[in-house]
mmCIF file of C-alpha atoms in Angstrom:
data_model
loop_
_atom_site.group_PDB
_atom_site.id
_atom_site.type_symbol
_atom_site.label_atom_id
_atom_site.label_comp_id
_atom_site.label_asym_id
_atom_site.label_seq_id
_atom_site.Cartn_x
_atom_site.Cartn_y
_atom_site.Cartn_z
ATOM 1 C CA UNK H 1 51.241 -108.299 -0.380
ATOM 2 C CA UNK H 2 54.118 -108.963 1.650
ATOM 3 C CA UNK H 3 55.196 -106.179 3.296
ATOM 4 C CA UNK H 4 59.145 -105.718 3.844
ATOM 5 C CA UNK H 5 60.522 -107.153 6.845
ATOM 6 C CA UNK H 6 62.711 -104.773 9.123
ATOM 7 C CA UNK H 7 63.843 -105.264 12.396
ATOM 8 C CA UNK H 8 62.344 -103.840 15.613
ATOM 9 C CA UNK H 9 65.959 -102.381 16.299
ATOM 10 C CA UNK H 10 65.914 -99.717 12.929
ATOM 11 C CA UNK H 11 62.235 -98.304 14.349
ATOM 12 C CA UNK H 12 63.176 -94.853 16.427
ATOM 13 C CA UNK H 13 61.963 -94.832 20.475
ATOM 14 C CA UNK H 14 59.663 -91.235 19.698
ATOM 15 C CA UNK H 15 60.297 -88.206 21.945
ATOM 16 C CA UNK H 16 59.066 -88.926 25.894
ATOM 17 C CA UNK H 17 56.623 -85.985 27.939
ATOM 18 C CA UNK H 18 57.802 -86.034 31.249
ATOM 19 C CA UNK H 19 56.921 -82.467 34.209
ATOM 20 C CA UNK H 20 59.617 -81.809 35.951
ATOM 21 C CA UNK H 21 59.290 -81.118 40.274
ATOM 22 C CA UNK H 22 60.935 -78.970 42.338
ATOM 23 C CA UNK H 23 62.593 -80.594 45.465
ATOM 24 C CA UNK H 24 61.181 -79.689 47.904
ATOM 25 C CA UNK H 25 57.501 -80.328 46.812
ATOM 26 C CA UNK H 26 55.206 -80.725 49.612
ATOM 27 C CA UNK H 27 51.945 -82.659 49.022
ATOM 28 C CA UNK H 28 50.143 -79.687 51.786
ATOM 29 C CA UNK H 29 50.811 -77.276 49.400
ATOM 30 C CA UNK H 30 48.104 -78.724 46.760
ATOM 31 C CA UNK H 31 45.268 -77.026 48.966
ATOM 32 C CA UNK H 32 46.961 -73.647 48.479
ATOM 33 C CA UNK H 33 47.790 -73.408 44.968
ATOM 34 C CA UNK H 34 45.652 -75.240 42.643
ATOM 35 C CA UNK H 35 46.488 -73.852 39.335
ATOM 36 C CA UNK H 36 49.152 -76.570 40.064
ATOM 37 C CA UNK H 37 47.742 -79.175 40.379
ATOM 38 C CA UNK H 38 45.056 -78.725 37.558
ATOM 39 C CA UNK H 39 48.440 -77.851 35.274
ATOM 40 C CA UNK H 40 48.064 -74.958 35.044
ATOM 41 C CA UNK H 41 51.458 -73.328 35.385
ATOM 42 C CA UNK H 42 53.699 -76.096 33.002
ATOM 43 C CA UNK H 43 56.681 -75.822 34.526
ATOM 44 C CA UNK H 44 60.030 -76.060 32.575
ATOM 45 C CA UNK H 45 62.983 -77.032 33.731
ATOM 46 C CA UNK H 46 65.091 -75.105 35.695
ATOM 47 C CA UNK H 47 68.740 -74.529 34.434
ATOM 48 C CA UNK H 48 71.162 -73.684 37.696
ATOM 49 C CA UNK H 49 71.198 -69.320 37.873
ATOM 50 C CA UNK H 50 68.017 -68.740 36.461
ATOM 51 C CA UNK H 51 65.107 -67.547 38.536
ATOM 52 C CA UNK H 52 61.653 -68.539 38.150
ATOM 53 C CA UNK H 53 58.760 -65.472 38.438
ATOM 54 C CA UNK H 54 55.197 -66.088 38.292
ATOM 55 C CA UNK H 55 53.224 -64.063 36.173
ATOM 56 C CA UNK H 56 50.674 -61.153 37.066
ATOM 57 C CA UNK H 57 47.852 -60.221 36.844
ATOM 58 C CA UNK H 58 47.510 -57.448 34.263
ATOM 59 C CA UNK H 59 45.231 -55.236 32.469
ATOM 60 C CA UNK H 60 47.110 -54.290 29.496
ATOM 61 C CA UNK H 61 45.350 -55.670 26.488
ATOM 62 C CA UNK H 62 48.797 -57.200 24.798
ATOM 63 C CA UNK H 63 51.368 -59.198 26.646
ATOM 64 C CA UNK H 64 53.479 -61.684 25.895
ATOM 65 C CA UNK H 65 53.489 -65.115 26.773
ATOM 66 C CA UNK H 66 55.043 -68.485 27.440
ATOM 67 C CA UNK H 67 54.133 -71.896 26.472
ATOM 68 C CA UNK H 68 56.552 -74.748 26.599
ATOM 69 C CA UNK H 69 58.929 -75.174 23.156
ATOM 70 C CA UNK H 70 57.596 -73.061 21.553
ATOM 71 C CA UNK H 71 59.559 -68.974 20.958
ATOM 72 C CA UNK H 72 57.890 -65.856 23.098
ATOM 73 C CA UNK H 73 54.647 -64.821 20.966
ATOM 74 C CA UNK H 74 52.029 -61.779 21.680
ATOM 75 C CA UNK H 75 48.950 -62.136 22.220
ATOM 76 C CA UNK H 76 46.585 -59.165 21.076
ATOM 77 C CA UNK H 77 43.375 -59.283 23.953
ATOM 78 C CA UNK H 78 40.367 -56.702 22.260
ATOM 79 C CA UNK H 79 38.159 -54.548 24.306
ATOM 80 C CA UNK H 80 33.960 -54.754 25.000
ATOM 81 C CA UNK H 81 33.672 -51.733 23.194
ATOM 82 C CA UNK H 82 35.757 -52.466 20.035
ATOM 83 C CA UNK H 83 33.746 -56.110 19.886
ATOM 84 C CA UNK H 84 30.524 -53.984 20.120
ATOM 85 C CA UNK H 85 31.194 -51.447 16.970
ATOM 86 C CA UNK H 86 32.737 -54.575 14.721
ATOM 87 C CA UNK H 87 29.535 -56.787 15.960
ATOM 88 C CA UNK H 88 25.994 -55.475 13.487
ATOM 89 C CA UNK H 89 23.056 -54.174 15.326
ATOM 90 C CA UNK H 90 19.712 -57.076 15.136
ATOM 91 C CA UNK H 91 16.915 -54.334 13.490
ATOM 92 C CA UNK H 92 14.651 -53.248 15.842
ATOM 93 C CA UNK H 93 11.269 -54.679 15.791
ATOM 94 C CA UNK H 94 8.077 -53.545 13.611
ATOM 95 C CA UNK H 95 5.948 -51.652 16.552
ATOM 96 C CA UNK H 96 2.802 -50.505 14.857
ATOM 97 C CA UNK H 97 0.681 -52.779 11.898
ATOM 98 C CA UNK H 98 1.794 -50.834 8.994
ATOM 99 C CA UNK H 99 6.024 -51.596 9.368
ATOM 100 C CA UNK H 100 4.549 -55.463 9.665
ATOM 101 C CA UNK H 101 2.956 -55.558 6.777
ATOM 102 C CA UNK H 102 4.355 -55.947 3.471
ATOM 103 C CA UNK H 103 5.419 -53.607 0.481
ATOM 104 C CA UNK H 104 2.149 -54.410 -2.159
ATOM 105 C CA UNK H 105 -0.169 -54.500 0.791
ATOM 106 C CA UNK H 106 0.981 -51.239 1.803
ATOM 107 C CA UNK H 107 1.290 -49.280 -2.011
ATOM 108 C CA UNK H 108 -2.741 -51.144 -2.195
ATOM 109 C CA UNK H 109 -4.119 -49.720 1.201
ATOM 110 C CA UNK H 110 -2.638 -46.342 -0.369
ATOM 111 C CA UNK H 111 -4.459 -46.444 -3.575
ATOM 112 C CA UNK H 112 -7.597 -47.174 -2.233
ATOM 113 C CA UNK H 113 -7.792 -44.235 -0.318
ATOM 114 C CA UNK H 114 -6.883 -41.851 -2.699
ATOM 115 C CA UNK H 115 -9.635 -43.638 -4.411
ATOM 116 C CA UNK H 116 -12.290 -42.730 -1.106
ATOM 117 C CA UNK H 117 -10.863 -39.425 -1.438
ATOM 118 C CA UNK H 118 -11.419 -38.654 -4.753
ATOM 119 C CA UNK H 119 -14.891 -40.366 -4.558
ATOM 120 C CA UNK H 120 -16.183 -38.912 -1.601
ATOM 121 C CA UNK H 121 -14.969 -35.150 -3.306
ATOM 122 C CA UNK H 122 -16.642 -36.709 -6.821
ATOM 123 C CA UNK H 123 -19.636 -36.747 -5.008
ATOM 124 C CA UNK H 124 -19.715 -33.549 -2.745
ATOM 125 C CA UNK H 125 -19.115 -31.645 -5.519
ATOM 126 C CA UNK H 126 -22.324 -33.157 -7.399
ATOM 127 C CA UNK H 127 -24.542 -32.794 -4.781
ATOM 128 C CA UNK H 128 -23.254 -28.881 -4.299
ATOM 129 C CA UNK H 129 -23.932 -28.207 -8.263
ATOM 130 C CA UNK H 130 -27.744 -30.371 -8.078
ATOM 131 C CA UNK H 131 -28.339 -28.247 -5.081
ATOM 132 C CA UNK H 132 -27.579 -24.355 -5.557
ATOM 133 C CA UNK H 133 -30.028 -22.852 -8.340
ATOM 134 C CA UNK H 134 -32.361 -23.930 -5.182
ATOM 135 C CA UNK H 135 -29.698 -22.107 -2.457
ATOM 136 C CA UNK H 136 -29.304 -19.188 -4.818
ATOM 137 C CA UNK H 137 -33.703 -18.372 -4.901
ATOM 138 C CA UNK H 138 -34.146 -19.022 -1.532
ATOM 139 C CA UNK H 139 -30.073 -16.553 -0.263
ATOM 140 C CA UNK H 140 -32.360 -14.022 -2.757
ATOM 141 C CA UNK H 141 -35.194 -14.337 -1.840
ATOM 142 C CA UNK H 142 -36.198 -12.533 1.813
ATOM 143 C CA UNK H 143 -39.903 -13.087 3.150
ATOM 144 C CA UNK H 144 -42.173 -10.027 5.135
ATOM 145 C CA UNK H 145 -45.007 -12.411 5.809
ATOM 146 C CA UNK H 146 -43.965 -15.452 4.605
ATOM 147 C CA UNK H 147 -45.474 -16.930 1.133
ATOM 148 C CA UNK H 148 -42.864 -17.161 -2.576
ATOM 149 C CA UNK H 149 -43.250 -13.571 -4.456
ATOM 150 C CA UNK H 150 -45.534 -13.900 -7.555
ATOM 151 C CA UNK H 151 -43.375 -14.995 -10.239
ATOM 152 C CA UNK H 152 -45.018 -12.953 -13.134
ATOM 153 C CA UNK H 153 -44.417 -9.505 -10.600
ATOM 154 C CA UNK H 154 -40.896 -9.869 -10.250
ATOM 155 C CA UNK H 155 -40.036 -11.095 -13.967
ATOM 156 C CA UNK H 156 -41.622 -7.951 -15.989
ATOM 157 C CA UNK H 157 -39.415 -5.960 -15.189
ATOM 158 C CA UNK H 158 -38.271 -3.997 -19.289
ATOM 159 C CA UNK H 159 -34.631 -4.123 -20.307
ATOM 160 C CA UNK H 160 -33.354 -0.651 -21.523
ATOM 161 C CA UNK H 161 -31.279 2.346 -20.694
ATOM 162 C CA UNK H 162 -33.638 5.433 -18.371
ATOM 163 C CA UNK H 163 -33.158 8.220 -16.747
ATOM 164 C CA UNK H 164 -34.126 8.715 -13.798
ATOM 165 C CA UNK H 165 -35.163 12.535 -11.951
ATOM 166 C CA UNK H 166 -34.000 12.789 -7.851
ATOM 167 C CA UNK H 167 -35.572 16.332 -6.542
ATOM 168 C CA UNK H 168 -35.242 17.393 -2.374
ATOM 169 C CA UNK H 169 -34.642 14.030 0.035
ATOM 170 C CA UNK H 170 -37.275 13.045 1.961
ATOM 171 C CA UNK H 171 -34.960 12.275 4.458
ATOM 172 C CA UNK H 172 -31.471 14.422 5.207
ATOM 173 C CA UNK H 173 -29.629 13.728 8.715
ATOM 174 C CA UNK H 174 -25.962 14.814 9.328
ATOM 175 C CA UNK H 175 -26.035 12.332 12.172
ATOM 176 C CA UNK H 176 -22.411 10.479 12.019
ATOM 177 C CA UNK H 177 -20.957 14.329 12.145
ATOM 178 C CA UNK H 178 -19.633 15.390 15.484
ATOM 179 C CA UNK H 179 -19.513 19.396 15.208
ATOM 180 C CA UNK H 180 -23.093 20.560 13.797
ATOM 181 C CA UNK H 181 -21.077 22.947 11.726
ATOM 182 C CA UNK H 182 -19.789 20.499 9.462
ATOM 183 C CA UNK H 183 -23.335 19.281 8.873
ATOM 184 C CA UNK H 184 -23.762 21.073 5.687
ATOM 185 C CA UNK H 185 -20.353 18.927 4.453
ATOM 186 C CA UNK H 186 -22.369 16.021 4.398
ATOM 187 C CA UNK H 187 -25.122 16.617 1.283
ATOM 188 C CA UNK H 188 -27.488 14.627 -0.275
ATOM 189 C CA UNK H 189 -28.411 14.847 -4.440
ATOM 190 C CA UNK H 190 -31.070 16.646 -5.472
ATOM 191 C CA UNK H 191 -32.299 18.257 -8.903
ATOM 192 C CA UNK H 192 -30.241 15.272 -10.424
ATOM 193 C CA UNK H 193 -30.804 12.714 -13.078
ATOM 194 C CA UNK H 194 -29.212 9.308 -12.762
ATOM 195 C CA UNK H 195 -28.972 6.147 -15.388
ATOM 196 C CA UNK H 196 -29.924 3.435 -14.802
ATOM 197 C CA UNK H 197 -29.571 0.690 -17.265
ATOM 198 C CA UNK H 198 -31.762 -3.140 -16.536
ATOM 199 C CA UNK H 199 -29.569 -5.123 -18.766
ATOM 200 C CA UNK H 200 -29.429 -9.333 -18.948
ATOM 201 C CA UNK H 201 -26.284 -11.248 -17.117
ATOM 202 C CA UNK H 202 -23.340 -11.928 -19.540
ATOM 203 C CA UNK H 203 -24.274 -15.921 -18.672
ATOM 204 C CA UNK H 204 -27.483 -15.070 -20.945
ATOM 205 C CA UNK H 205 -29.696 -15.931 -18.447
ATOM 206 C CA UNK H 206 -32.706 -14.282 -19.271
ATOM 207 C CA UNK H 207 -33.822 -14.947 -15.933
ATOM 208 C CA UNK H 208 -31.294 -13.145 -14.029
ATOM 209 C CA UNK H 209 -31.144 -9.479 -14.401
ATOM 210 C CA UNK H 210 -28.854 -6.263 -13.439
ATOM 211 C CA UNK H 211 -28.797 -2.511 -13.267
ATOM 212 C CA UNK H 212 -25.837 -0.284 -13.405
ATOM 213 C CA UNK H 213 -25.995 3.255 -11.973
ATOM 214 C CA UNK H 214 -24.297 6.665 -13.292
ATOM 215 C CA UNK H 215 -24.467 10.191 -14.658
ATOM 216 C CA UNK H 216 -26.736 10.958 -17.961
ATOM 217 C CA UNK H 217 -23.846 11.601 -20.592
ATOM 218 C CA UNK H 218 -25.400 15.372 -21.098
ATOM 219 C CA UNK H 219 -24.707 16.056 -17.525
ATOM 220 C CA UNK H 220 -21.024 16.713 -17.457
ATOM 221 C CA UNK H 221 -20.864 19.792 -15.146
ATOM 222 C CA UNK H 222 -19.196 20.172 -11.941
ATOM 223 C CA UNK H 223 -21.614 21.202 -9.774
ATOM 224 C CA UNK H 224 -21.438 21.947 -5.950
ATOM 225 C CA UNK H 225 -23.169 19.495 -3.914
ATOM 226 C CA UNK H 226 -22.998 15.775 -4.174
ATOM 227 C CA UNK H 227 -21.631 13.946 -7.343
ATOM 228 C CA UNK H 228 -23.088 10.807 -8.874
ATOM 229 C CA UNK H 229 -21.578 7.986 -8.990
ATOM 230 C CA UNK H 230 -20.854 5.570 -11.279
ATOM 231 C CA UNK H 231 -21.947 2.539 -10.296
ATOM 232 C CA UNK H 232 -20.695 -1.056 -12.434
ATOM 233 C CA UNK H 233 -23.872 -3.448 -13.443
ATOM 234 C CA UNK H 234 -24.919 -4.995 -10.163
ATOM 235 C CA UNK H 235 -27.516 -8.477 -9.607
ATOM 236 C CA UNK H 236 -31.327 -6.961 -9.549
ATOM 237 C CA UNK H 237 -32.095 -10.152 -6.442
ATOM 238 C CA UNK H 238 -36.042 -10.077 -5.819
ATOM 239 C CA UNK H 239 -36.606 -9.083 -2.473
ATOM 240 C CA UNK H 240 -39.158 -8.182 -0.117
ATOM 241 C CA UNK H 241 -39.989 -5.062 1.514
ATOM 242 C CA UNK H 242 -40.369 -4.639 4.759
ATOM 243 C CA UNK H 243 -40.948 -1.124 5.019
ATOM 244 C CA UNK H 244 -43.290 -1.034 1.830
ATOM 245 C CA UNK H 245 -44.946 -5.089 2.562
ATOM 246 C CA UNK H 246 -44.855 -5.985 -0.627
ATOM 247 C CA UNK H 247 -42.001 -7.766 -3.361
ATOM 248 C CA UNK H 248 -38.809 -5.141 -5.199
ATOM 249 C CA UNK H 249 -36.129 -5.874 -7.342
ATOM 250 C CA UNK H 250 -33.468 -5.309 -5.060
ATOM 251 C CA UNK H 251 -29.919 -4.205 -5.824
ATOM 252 C CA UNK H 252 -26.819 -2.753 -3.139
ATOM 253 C CA UNK H 253 -23.434 -2.149 -3.199
ATOM 254 C CA UNK H 254 -20.983 0.617 -1.254
ATOM 255 C CA UNK H 255 -18.793 3.743 -2.858
ATOM 256 C CA UNK H 256 -17.271 6.041 -1.708
ATOM 257 C CA UNK H 257 -19.747 9.416 -1.692
ATOM 258 C CA UNK H 258 -17.521 12.803 -3.262
ATOM 259 C CA UNK H 259 -19.337 16.171 -2.580
ATOM 260 C CA UNK H 260 -17.923 18.941 -3.679
ATOM 261 C CA UNK H 261 -18.487 22.380 -1.706
ATOM 262 C CA UNK H 262 -17.290 26.226 -2.821
ATOM 263 C CA UNK H 263 -13.549 27.387 -1.444
ATOM 264 C CA UNK H 264 -15.250 29.817 0.783
ATOM 265 C CA UNK H 265 -17.688 27.646 2.713
ATOM 266 C CA UNK H 266 -15.235 25.705 4.816
ATOM 267 C CA UNK H 267 -12.398 27.688 6.655
ATOM 268 C CA UNK H 268 -9.644 25.923 7.912
ATOM 269 C CA UNK H 269 -10.384 25.082 10.818
ATOM 270 C CA UNK H 270 -12.678 22.605 9.551
ATOM 271 C CA UNK H 271 -15.728 25.069 9.676
ATOM 272 C CA UNK H 272 -18.540 26.019 7.719
ATOM 273 C CA UNK H 273 -19.564 29.955 6.353
ATOM 274 C CA UNK H 274 -22.573 31.449 6.207
ATOM 275 C CA UNK H 275 -22.937 31.726 2.966
ATOM 276 C CA UNK H 276 -25.797 31.979 1.029
ATOM 277 C CA UNK H 277 -27.668 28.750 -0.755
ATOM 278 C CA UNK H 278 -26.213 27.912 -4.076
ATOM 279 C CA UNK H 279 -27.302 23.622 -4.770
ATOM 280 C CA UNK H 280 -26.224 23.453 -8.500
ATOM 281 C CA UNK H 281 -23.619 26.303 -8.348
ATOM 282 C CA UNK H 282 -21.137 24.678 -11.820
ATOM 283 C CA UNK H 283 -17.758 25.375 -11.284
ATOM 284 C CA UNK H 284 -15.418 27.093 -13.044
ATOM 285 C CA UNK H 285 -12.151 26.293 -14.747
ATOM 286 C CA UNK H 286 -9.944 28.093 -12.213
ATOM 287 C CA UNK H 287 -11.609 27.678 -9.255
ATOM 288 C CA UNK H 288 -10.982 26.537 -6.333
ATOM 289 C CA UNK H 289 -13.335 24.233 -4.171
ATOM 290 C CA UNK H 290 -13.105 21.604 -1.441
ATOM 291 C CA UNK H 291 -13.980 17.886 -2.054
ATOM 292 C CA UNK H 292 -14.978 16.061 1.349
ATOM 293 C CA UNK H 293 -14.777 11.846 0.964
ATOM 294 C CA UNK H 294 -16.629 8.983 2.576
ATOM 295 C CA UNK H 295 -15.505 6.121 2.093
ATOM 296 C CA UNK H 296 -17.736 2.866 2.203
ATOM 297 C CA UNK H 297 -20.525 4.385 1.538
ATOM 298 C CA UNK H 298 -23.991 2.468 1.390
ATOM 299 C CA UNK H 299 -26.523 2.839 -1.640
ATOM 300 C CA UNK H 300 -29.363 0.924 -1.899
ATOM 301 C CA UNK H 301 -32.329 0.657 -4.141
ATOM 302 C CA UNK H 302 -35.820 -0.911 -5.031
ATOM 303 C CA UNK H 303 -36.881 -1.082 -7.989
ATOM 304 C CA UNK H 304 -41.026 -1.783 -7.263
ATOM 305 C CA UNK H 305 -41.861 -3.336 -10.429
ATOM 306 C CA UNK H 306 -45.857 -4.313 -9.395
ATOM 307 C CA UNK H 307 -46.786 -0.433 -9.358
ATOM 308 C CA UNK H 308 -45.714 0.447 -13.037
ATOM 309 C CA UNK H 309 -46.007 3.850 -13.602
ATOM 310 C CA UNK H 310 -46.488 4.289 -16.736
ATOM 311 C CA UNK H 311 -46.756 2.350 -19.930
ATOM 312 C CA UNK H 312 -44.339 2.478 -22.948
ATOM 313 C CA UNK H 313 -46.278 4.734 -25.170
ATOM 314 C CA UNK H 314 -47.045 6.926 -22.531
ATOM 315 C CA UNK H 315 -42.607 6.456 -21.512
ATOM 316 C CA UNK H 316 -41.809 7.263 -25.348
ATOM 317 C CA UNK H 317 -43.684 11.161 -24.705
ATOM 318 C CA UNK H 318 -41.730 11.600 -21.615
ATOM 319 C CA UNK H 319 -38.026 11.769 -22.558
ATOM 320 C CA UNK H 320 -34.320 13.251 -21.245
ATOM 321 C CA UNK H 321 -31.265 13.540 -22.874
ATOM 322 C CA UNK H 322 -32.922 10.886 -25.795
ATOM 323 C CA UNK H 323 -33.331 8.787 -22.774
ATOM 324 C CA UNK H 324 -37.101 7.300 -21.698
ATOM 325 C CA UNK H 325 -37.546 7.719 -18.031
ATOM 326 C CA UNK H 326 -37.549 4.882 -15.555
ATOM 327 C CA UNK H 327 -41.512 2.712 -15.527
ATOM 328 C CA UNK H 328 -41.397 2.001 -11.991
ATOM 329 C CA UNK H 329 -41.315 3.631 -8.717
ATOM 330 C CA UNK H 330 -38.123 3.348 -6.864
ATOM 331 C CA UNK H 331 -36.587 4.637 -3.212
ATOM 332 C CA UNK H 332 -32.976 4.785 -2.639
ATOM 333 C CA UNK H 333 -30.861 4.862 0.531
ATOM 334 C CA UNK H 334 -27.694 6.424 0.981
ATOM 335 C CA UNK H 335 -26.065 5.389 4.989
ATOM 336 C CA UNK H 336 -23.062 5.917 6.066
ATOM 337 C CA UNK H 337 -21.703 4.605 9.346
ATOM 338 C CA UNK H 338 -18.596 5.526 11.303
ATOM 339 C CA UNK H 339 -16.131 3.086 10.042
ATOM 340 C CA UNK H 340 -11.987 3.138 10.259
ATOM 341 C CA UNK H 341 -11.577 5.739 7.686
ATOM 342 C CA UNK H 342 -12.436 8.993 9.060
ATOM 343 C CA UNK H 343 -14.405 11.291 6.397
ATOM 344 C CA UNK H 344 -12.352 13.418 5.399
ATOM 345 C CA UNK H 345 -12.334 16.981 2.797
ATOM 346 C CA UNK H 346 -9.267 18.730 0.694
ATOM 347 C CA UNK H 347 -8.881 22.186 -1.137
ATOM 348 C CA UNK H 348 -9.177 21.627 -4.856
ATOM 349 C CA UNK H 349 -8.456 23.366 -8.007
ATOM 350 C CA UNK H 350 -10.420 23.440 -11.517
ATOM 351 C CA UNK H 351 -8.545 22.333 -14.855
ATOM 352 C CA UNK H 352 -9.857 23.450 -18.384
ATOM 353 C CA UNK H 353 -10.839 20.339 -18.725
ATOM 354 C CA UNK H 354 -13.058 20.011 -15.890
ATOM 355 C CA UNK H 355 -10.570 17.913 -13.663
ATOM 356 C CA UNK H 356 -9.920 18.545 -10.731
ATOM 357 C CA UNK H 357 -6.314 19.163 -8.995
ATOM 358 C CA UNK H 358 -4.540 18.947 -5.567
ATOM 359 C CA UNK H 359 -3.676 22.301 -4.896
ATOM 360 C CA UNK H 360 -0.035 23.050 -3.826
ATOM 361 C CA UNK H 361 -0.916 23.458 0.016
ATOM 362 C CA UNK H 362 -2.847 19.897 0.414
ATOM 363 C CA UNK H 363 -5.309 20.866 3.936
ATOM 364 C CA UNK H 364 -6.599 18.121 5.062
ATOM 365 C CA UNK H 365 -9.917 18.708 7.171
ATOM 366 C CA UNK H 366 -11.668 15.685 9.472
ATOM 367 C CA UNK H 367 -14.114 15.086 10.741
ATOM 368 C CA UNK H 368 -14.366 12.976 13.885
ATOM 369 C CA UNK H 369 -17.432 10.620 15.799
ATOM 370 C CA UNK H 370 -16.692 10.489 18.776
ATOM 371 C CA UNK H 371 -19.454 7.369 18.928
ATOM 372 C CA UNK H 372 -17.522 5.577 16.133
ATOM 373 C CA UNK H 373 -16.599 2.856 17.790
ATOM 374 C CA UNK H 374 -20.248 1.926 19.709
ATOM 375 C CA UNK H 375 -21.956 2.478 16.551
ATOM 376 C CA UNK H 376 -19.770 0.497 15.015
ATOM 377 C CA UNK H 377 -19.777 -2.647 17.276
ATOM 378 C CA UNK H 378 -23.835 -2.383 17.113
ATOM 379 C CA UNK H 379 -23.579 -2.310 13.801
ATOM 380 C CA UNK H 380 -21.686 -6.262 13.830
ATOM 381 C CA UNK H 381 -23.955 -7.672 16.528
ATOM 382 C CA UNK H 382 -27.081 -6.884 14.133
ATOM 383 C CA UNK H 383 -29.184 -10.142 12.649
ATOM 384 C CA UNK H 384 -28.094 -10.498 9.175
ATOM 385 C CA UNK H 385 -31.831 -11.298 9.010
ATOM 386 C CA UNK H 386 -33.045 -8.317 10.433
ATOM 387 C CA UNK H 387 -30.165 -5.858 9.044
ATOM 388 C CA UNK H 388 -31.922 -4.504 6.150
ATOM 389 C CA UNK H 389 -35.739 -3.662 7.941
ATOM 390 C CA UNK H 390 -33.876 -1.382 10.808
ATOM 391 C CA UNK H 391 -31.282 0.245 8.249
ATOM 392 C CA UNK H 392 -34.286 2.259 6.834
ATOM 393 C CA UNK H 393 -34.465 3.994 10.449
ATOM 394 C CA UNK H 394 -32.210 7.066 10.691
ATOM 395 C CA UNK H 395 -29.741 6.152 13.281
ATOM 396 C CA UNK H 396 -28.933 8.505 15.917
ATOM 397 C CA UNK H 397 -25.647 8.378 14.573
ATOM 398 C CA UNK H 398 -25.369 8.081 11.040
ATOM 399 C CA UNK H 399 -24.853 10.351 8.098
ATOM 400 C CA UNK H 400 -28.418 9.480 6.109
ATOM 401 C CA UNK H 401 -30.001 10.483 1.934
ATOM 402 C CA UNK H 402 -33.461 8.614 1.196
ATOM 403 C CA UNK H 403 -35.359 9.713 -1.778
ATOM 404 C CA UNK H 404 -38.651 8.082 -2.668
ATOM 405 C CA UNK H 405 -38.897 8.659 -7.114
ATOM 406 C CA UNK H 406 -42.729 7.788 -8.369
ATOM 407 C CA UNK H 407 -41.592 7.005 -12.215
#
């Protein structure tokens, strides 16, 4: 293809770029003004009457600048703080192995830990369940001179409801009371009748038996002396009685021992008055009396089935209140040790229905023992294995009653 012919004169010349230096330029200034020699400042042609002033360094973030052949412009220089705020921070490096693992690996690790925990709990429960019958038997049987009790001697106890007549106690101590004139506030049951119920456990286990203690249905009178307690069913355990060196059935519990005294037996200052013996005297409706309470009194019983004193035919001929007598010898022990709550006596009145109500003027008579704290600390340090043997002895600061009924 042939290009059109054009003359050289028709081509427009390009604009020329030139620099104007001042007329008094000296080469010696090149060492002092490196910026001029390096082209940092572009000098424009200075017109007449216009003074050129060099720019000063300033800390202002925005300032107008001049460039050759351009209009005035404003440049904004951001601060370091604004730059740091706009920039996204880098993530922290993981410090432990758990943070370095992936999400899937974490989930699998948690599931594995839960499975191991459930497996450990299940194996522990199975081990306890398999060992519980043996441990319960070992904990309920105490040995006096070694060896296991005779199974036939402790499993042939008769079931049923029986009566147990109680006469004078073999041992009686009021050592827990500090005042000698308050000794009769602690009273032991005399000429009373207990009702003993030997029953199986609700679970239906033939080898496990329970006992309940209470008063006979015909004995509903309110008499002077100790009131017969009503104790719910308790477990009968085969133990070795250290005092008699033989095996027996044993039960143990605590209850609030209640003793009733005539109105004239206690004065306003809590001292007993001189009076004839009135044991077993019944109170009548409208009578005023004193009710003394010993909280948390210990009651223990030992049934010696190896020394049965009556046969089935003999039991049928000796009945009290329509119930047969208990066919085994029994030893009962009541004991009260000084504790946090002091025993007290309150004045009461008897209603027509036989219930007791406090009078309008309530009188609280507290019977304190100065050695109560010492006795409590001593009883806490006594070992469990020898506590039953030591409890049979009359302690110097404990109130105690003990009966031995041959059956």
